[in-house]
Coordinates of C-alpha atoms in Angstrom, one line a residue:
M71 CA -21.7 13.9 -19.0
Q72 CA -20.6 12.8 -15.6
D73 CA -17.0 13.7 -16.3
V74 CA -18.0 17.2 -17.5
V75 CA -20.0 17.8 -14.3
T76 CA -17.1 16.6 -12.1
N77 CA -14.5 18.6 -13.9
V78 CA -16.5 21.8 -14.0
G79 CA -17.7 21.4 -10.4
V80 CA -14.4 20.9 -8.7
K81 CA -12.8 23.8 -10.6
V82 CA -15.5 26.4 -10.3
I83 CA -17.4 25.8 -7.0
P84 CA -14.4 26.5 -4.7
W85 CA -14.2 30.0 -6.1
I86 CA -17.9 30.9 -5.6
P87 CA -18.3 33.2 -2.5
T88 CA -19.6 31.4 0.5
P89 CA -22.9 33.5 0.8
A90 CA -23.7 32.6 -2.8
K91 CA -23.1 28.9 -2.2
R92 CA -25.5 29.0 0.7
V93 CA -28.1 30.6 -1.6
M94 CA -27.5 27.9 -4.2
F95 CA -28.3 25.1 -1.9
G96 CA -31.3 26.8 -0.3
G97 CA -29.6 28.1 2.8
R98 CA -30.0 24.8 4.5
S99 CA -26.7 23.7 6.1
I100 CA -26.2 20.0 6.8
I101 CA -25.3 19.6 10.5
I102 CA -24.5 16.2 12.1
D103 CA -23.6 15.9 15.7
G104 CA -23.0 19.6 15.9
N105 CA -20.6 19.6 13.0
T106 CA -21.6 21.7 9.9
L107 CA -20.7 20.4 6.5
D108 CA -18.4 22.8 4.6
P109 CA -20.5 24.8 2.1
T110 CA -18.1 24.1 -0.8
L111 CA -18.3 20.3 -0.2
Q112 CA -22.1 20.5 0.3
L113 CA -22.5 22.3 -3.0
M114 CA -20.2 19.9 -4.9
L115 CA -22.0 16.9 -3.6
S116 CA -25.4 18.4 -4.6
G117 CA -24.0 19.1 -8.1
M118 CA -22.7 15.6 -8.4
R119 CA -26.1 14.2 -7.5
L120 CA -27.8 16.4 -10.1
G121 CA -25.3 15.0 -12.7
G122 CA -26.2 11.5 -11.8
I123 CA -23.2 10.8 -9.5
D124 CA -24.3 9.5 -6.2
G125 CA -21.3 8.7 -4.0
L126 CA -17.9 7.4 -5.0
A127 CA -19.2 4.1 -6.4
V128 CA -20.0 3.8 -10.2
N129 CA -22.4 1.0 -10.8
A130 CA -20.4 -1.3 -8.5
D131 CA -17.5 -1.1 -10.9
P132 CA -14.2 -0.7 -8.9
A133 CA -12.2 0.4 -11.9
A134 CA -14.6 3.1 -12.9
S135 CA -15.1 4.2 -9.3
R136 CA -11.3 4.5 -8.8
A137 CA -11.0 6.6 -12.0
Q138 CA -13.8 8.9 -10.8
M139 CA -12.2 9.4 -7.4
R140 CA -8.8 10.2 -8.9
Q141 CA -10.3 12.6 -11.4
S142 CA -12.3 14.4 -8.7
L143 CA -9.5 14.7 -6.2
L144 CA -6.7 15.5 -8.7
S145 CA -8.8 18.2 -10.4
L146 CA -9.2 20.2 -7.2
P147 CA -7.6 23.7 -7.5
G148 CA -5.1 24.9 -5.1
P149 CA -1.4 25.7 -4.8
Q150 CA 1.2 22.9 -5.0
I151 CA 2.7 22.3 -1.5
H152 CA 6.4 21.8 -1.9
V153 CA 8.0 19.3 0.4
T154 CA 10.7 16.7 -0.3
V155 CA 9.0 13.5 -1.7
D156 CA 10.4 10.1 -2.5
D157 CA 8.7 7.0 -3.7
L158 CA 9.9 3.7 -2.3
T159 CA 8.8 0.1 -1.7
I160 CA 8.4 -1.8 1.6
P161 CA 8.6 -5.6 1.9
G162 CA 5.1 -7.0 2.5
P163 CA 3.4 -10.3 3.1
A164 CA 2.6 -10.8 -0.6
G165 CA 5.4 -8.9 -2.3
E166 CA 6.5 -5.3 -2.3
I167 CA 4.2 -2.5 -1.0
G168 CA 4.4 0.9 -2.7
A169 CA 4.9 3.8 -0.4
R170 CA 5.7 7.6 -0.6
H171 CA 7.8 9.4 1.9
Y172 CA 7.3 13.1 2.7
R173 CA 10.1 14.9 4.4
P174 CA 9.5 18.3 6.3
A175 CA 11.5 21.3 5.2
S176 CA 13.3 21.6 8.5
G177 CA 15.4 18.6 7.7
T178 CA 15.6 17.7 11.4
A179 CA 14.4 14.4 12.9
S180 CA 10.7 14.5 13.9
D181 CA 7.9 12.1 14.4
L182 CA 6.9 9.7 11.6
L183 CA 3.3 9.5 10.6
V184 CA 2.2 6.3 8.7
F185 CA -0.7 7.3 6.5
Y186 CA -3.3 5.0 5.0
H187 CA -5.5 6.6 2.4
G188 CA -9.3 6.5 2.6
G189 CA -11.6 4.7 0.1
A190 CA -13.2 1.9 2.1
W191 CA -10.4 -0.5 1.1
V192 CA -11.5 -0.4 -2.5
L193 CA -10.7 3.1 -3.8
G194 CA -7.8 5.5 -3.5
D195 CA -4.0 5.4 -4.0
L196 CA -0.9 7.4 -3.3
D197 CA -1.8 10.1 -5.7
T198 CA -5.3 10.7 -4.3
A199 CA -3.8 11.2 -0.9
D200 CA -0.8 13.3 -2.1
A201 CA -2.2 16.7 -1.4
L202 CA -3.3 15.8 2.2
C203 CA 0.1 14.2 2.9
R204 CA 1.9 17.2 1.7
L205 CA -0.2 19.5 3.8
T206 CA 0.2 17.3 6.9
C207 CA 4.0 17.1 6.4
R208 CA 4.4 20.9 6.0
D209 CA 1.9 22.1 8.6
A210 CA 2.6 19.5 11.3
G211 CA 6.4 19.4 10.6
V212 CA 6.4 15.6 10.6
H213 CA 7.6 12.9 8.3
V214 CA 4.7 11.2 6.5
L215 CA 4.9 7.7 5.0
S216 CA 1.9 7.1 2.8
I217 CA 1.1 3.4 2.1
D218 CA -0.3 1.9 -1.2
Y219 CA -1.9 -1.1 0.4
R220 CA -3.7 -3.8 -1.6
L221 CA -7.3 -3.0 -2.5
A222 CA -10.5 -5.2 -2.6
P223 CA -12.1 -6.9 -4.4
E224 CA -9.0 -8.0 -6.2
H225 CA -7.3 -8.6 -2.9
P226 CA -9.9 -9.8 -0.3
A227 CA -9.6 -9.1 3.4
P228 CA -7.4 -9.3 5.3
A229 CA -4.9 -8.3 2.5
A230 CA -5.2 -4.5 3.3
I231 CA -4.8 -5.1 7.0
D232 CA -1.8 -7.4 6.5
D233 CA -0.1 -4.7 4.3
A234 CA -1.0 -2.0 6.9
Y235 CA 0.6 -4.0 9.7
A236 CA 3.7 -4.8 7.7
A237 CA 4.1 -1.2 6.7
F238 CA 3.7 0.1 10.2
K239 CA 6.2 -2.5 11.6
W240 CA 8.7 -1.6 8.9
A241 CA 8.3 2.1 9.6
C242 CA 9.0 1.6 13.3
E243 CA 12.1 -0.3 12.5
H244 CA 13.4 2.0 9.8
A245 CA 12.3 5.5 11.1
A246 CA 15.9 6.6 11.5
E247 CA 16.8 5.7 7.9
L248 CA 14.0 8.0 6.8
G249 CA 15.3 10.8 8.9
A250 CA 12.6 10.6 11.5
T251 CA 12.9 10.1 15.3
P252 CA 13.6 6.4 16.0
G253 CA 10.8 4.7 17.9
V254 CA 8.3 7.5 17.4
S255 CA 5.8 6.3 14.8
R256 CA 2.1 7.0 14.6
S257 CA -0.6 6.0 12.1
V258 CA -3.7 7.5 10.6
E259 CA -6.3 6.4 8.1
T260 CA -8.7 8.9 6.6
A261 CA -11.8 6.6 6.5
R262 CA -11.3 3.7 8.8
A263 CA -9.2 5.2 11.6
A264 CA -11.0 3.2 14.3
T265 CA -10.5 -0.1 12.5
W266 CA -6.8 -0.1 11.7
P267 CA -5.5 0.0 15.3
R268 CA -7.9 -2.8 16.4
W269 CA -6.7 -5.1 13.6
C270 CA -3.1 -4.1 13.8
A271 CA -3.0 -4.7 17.5
T272 CA -4.0 -8.4 17.2

């Protein structure tokens, strides 16, 4: 039942007119610190709760939670963003780290963004972050290097942090090989942006 709710919701809700969405959730927008939650996301979250899905976690089962997150994100409608994409591996502290390189259409050297997917260090992978990385690469005109760091609980802390640091260090040293501007690398993480720099700087 939960799978049906998720599949139907992510495919249908984005196409509902915004005024109708507001009516469906009672016209009460969620506002936090002056920021209003997107109506599509608000309605999708409400629908998931009605279907018995409360958040990303599924009964504290990492495998089920990861599968649910993948299904939810990969089912979202929208056009495919075409940029040059290559999968590669990076040497890490406990073996090779999977990575995905997105190259802007211009083909000229530009900044390199090292991207760490969200998921509280437990969920997510290269595929769940693929659409966002493609969008960032195209619209910002930068190279994006997405990192498939080790996940908990199979790999307890600081495994993810160690991978993050190793990947960023490698990116700084090999930016030119990726076609990016040497010495100009930045990082972003969609759920723990404030934590990565603090750990990686130590």
